[in-house]
mmCIF file of C-alpha atoms in Angstrom:
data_model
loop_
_atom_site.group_PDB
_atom_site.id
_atom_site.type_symbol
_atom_site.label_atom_id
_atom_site.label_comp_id
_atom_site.label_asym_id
_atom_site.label_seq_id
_atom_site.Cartn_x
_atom_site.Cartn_y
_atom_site.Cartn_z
ATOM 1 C CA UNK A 1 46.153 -27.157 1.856
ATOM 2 C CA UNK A 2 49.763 -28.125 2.156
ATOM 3 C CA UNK A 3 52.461 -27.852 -0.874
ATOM 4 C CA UNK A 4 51.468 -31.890 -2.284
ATOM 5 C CA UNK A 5 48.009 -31.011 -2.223
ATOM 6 C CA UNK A 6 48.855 -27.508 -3.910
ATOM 7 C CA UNK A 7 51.113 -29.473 -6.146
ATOM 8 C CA UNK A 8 48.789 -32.124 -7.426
ATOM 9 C CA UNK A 9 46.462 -29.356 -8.026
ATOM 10 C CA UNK A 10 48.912 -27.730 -10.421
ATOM 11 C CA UNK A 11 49.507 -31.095 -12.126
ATOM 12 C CA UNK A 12 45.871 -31.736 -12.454
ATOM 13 C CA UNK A 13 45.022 -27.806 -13.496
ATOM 14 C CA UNK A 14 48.238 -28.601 -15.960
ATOM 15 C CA UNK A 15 46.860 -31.901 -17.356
ATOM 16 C CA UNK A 16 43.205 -30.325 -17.851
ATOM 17 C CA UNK A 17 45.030 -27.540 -20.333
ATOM 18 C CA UNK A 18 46.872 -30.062 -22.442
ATOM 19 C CA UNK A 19 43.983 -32.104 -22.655
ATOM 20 C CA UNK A 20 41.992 -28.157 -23.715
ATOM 21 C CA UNK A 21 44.364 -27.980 -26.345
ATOM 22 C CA UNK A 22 44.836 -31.137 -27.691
ATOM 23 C CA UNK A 23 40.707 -31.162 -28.133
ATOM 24 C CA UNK A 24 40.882 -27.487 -29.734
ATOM 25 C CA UNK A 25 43.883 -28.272 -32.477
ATOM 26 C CA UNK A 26 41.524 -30.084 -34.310
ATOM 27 C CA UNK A 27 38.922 -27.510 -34.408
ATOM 28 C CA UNK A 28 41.261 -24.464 -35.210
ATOM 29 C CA UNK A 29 42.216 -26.662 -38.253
ATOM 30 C CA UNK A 30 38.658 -26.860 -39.347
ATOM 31 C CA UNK A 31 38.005 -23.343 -38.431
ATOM 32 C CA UNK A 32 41.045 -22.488 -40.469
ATOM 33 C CA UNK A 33 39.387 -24.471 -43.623
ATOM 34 C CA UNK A 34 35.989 -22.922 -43.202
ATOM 35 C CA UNK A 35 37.366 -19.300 -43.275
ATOM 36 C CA UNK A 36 39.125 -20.535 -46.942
ATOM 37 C CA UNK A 37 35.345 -21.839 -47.833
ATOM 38 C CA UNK A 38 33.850 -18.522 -47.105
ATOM 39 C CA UNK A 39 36.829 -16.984 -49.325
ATOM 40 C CA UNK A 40 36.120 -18.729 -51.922
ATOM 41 C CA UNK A 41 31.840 -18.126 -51.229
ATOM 42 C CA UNK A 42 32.372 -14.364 -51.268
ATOM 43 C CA UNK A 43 34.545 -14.538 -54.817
ATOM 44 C CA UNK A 44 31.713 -16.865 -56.201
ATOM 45 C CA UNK A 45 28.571 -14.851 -54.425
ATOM 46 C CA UNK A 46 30.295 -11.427 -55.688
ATOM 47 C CA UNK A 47 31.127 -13.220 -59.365
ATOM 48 C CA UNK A 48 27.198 -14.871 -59.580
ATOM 49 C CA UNK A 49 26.051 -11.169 -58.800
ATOM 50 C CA UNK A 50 28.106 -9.682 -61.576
ATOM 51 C CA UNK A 51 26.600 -12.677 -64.169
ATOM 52 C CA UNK A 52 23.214 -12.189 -62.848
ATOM 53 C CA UNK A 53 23.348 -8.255 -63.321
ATOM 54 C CA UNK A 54 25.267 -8.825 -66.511
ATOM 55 C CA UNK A 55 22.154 -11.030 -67.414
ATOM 56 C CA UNK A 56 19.359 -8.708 -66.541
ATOM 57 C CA UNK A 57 21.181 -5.977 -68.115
ATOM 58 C CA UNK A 58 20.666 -8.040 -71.758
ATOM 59 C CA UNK A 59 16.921 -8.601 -70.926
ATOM 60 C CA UNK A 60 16.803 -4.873 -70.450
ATOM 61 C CA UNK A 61 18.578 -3.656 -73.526
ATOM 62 C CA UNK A 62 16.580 -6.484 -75.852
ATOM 63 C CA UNK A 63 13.031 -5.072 -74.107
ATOM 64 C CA UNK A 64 14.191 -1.701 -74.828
ATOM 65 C CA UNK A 65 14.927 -3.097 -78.714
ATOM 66 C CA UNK A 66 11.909 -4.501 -78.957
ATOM 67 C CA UNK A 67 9.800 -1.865 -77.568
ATOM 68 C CA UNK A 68 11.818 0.982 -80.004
ATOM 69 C CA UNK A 69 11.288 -1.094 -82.914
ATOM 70 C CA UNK A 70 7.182 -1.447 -82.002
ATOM 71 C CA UNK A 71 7.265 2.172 -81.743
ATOM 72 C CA UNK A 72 8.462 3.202 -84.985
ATOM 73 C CA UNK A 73 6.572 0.273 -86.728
ATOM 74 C CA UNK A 74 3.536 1.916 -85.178
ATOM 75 C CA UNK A 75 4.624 5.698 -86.038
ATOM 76 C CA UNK A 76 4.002 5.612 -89.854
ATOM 77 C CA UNK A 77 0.551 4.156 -89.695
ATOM 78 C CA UNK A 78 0.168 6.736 -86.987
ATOM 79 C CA UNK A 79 0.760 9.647 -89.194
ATOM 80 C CA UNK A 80 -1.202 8.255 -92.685
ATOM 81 C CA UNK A 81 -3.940 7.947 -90.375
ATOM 82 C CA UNK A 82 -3.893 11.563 -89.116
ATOM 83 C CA UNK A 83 -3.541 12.507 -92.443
ATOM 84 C CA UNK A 84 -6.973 10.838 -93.754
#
């Protein structure tokens, strides 16, 4: 290969790159707007998770309630009827 050939090589090798780049701005923009998306998932997954624990946590305590208040509903009848 002689220095044109070697040159036009270059130039074509140089050409190819540009043409690289040009086809991967477009995609580092996107990839730049899906990393914000996946921000903003994690803050709402990691909020939703605090609601739905927040949540359960009031089923639990009302269950418990209800299940305290059965018991000492129950209790008295309990005792007049050990005492007969």
């Amino acid at each position: 290969m002689d220095m044109t050939g070697l040159d036009e090589k270059f130039k074509y090798m140089i050409g190819e790159q540009l043409d690289i780049q040009g086809k991967l701005k477009p995609v580092e923009r996107r990839l730049g707007t899906l990393k914000k998306h996946i921000e903003q998932a994690d803050i709402y997954f990691k909020y939703k998770g605090k609601k739905a624990l927040a949540e359960a946590e009031k089923i639990r305590k009302s269950v418990y309630r209800i299940l305290l208040q059965e018991q000492r509903e129950q209790q008295p009848y309990r005792k007049q009827d050990m005492e007969r």
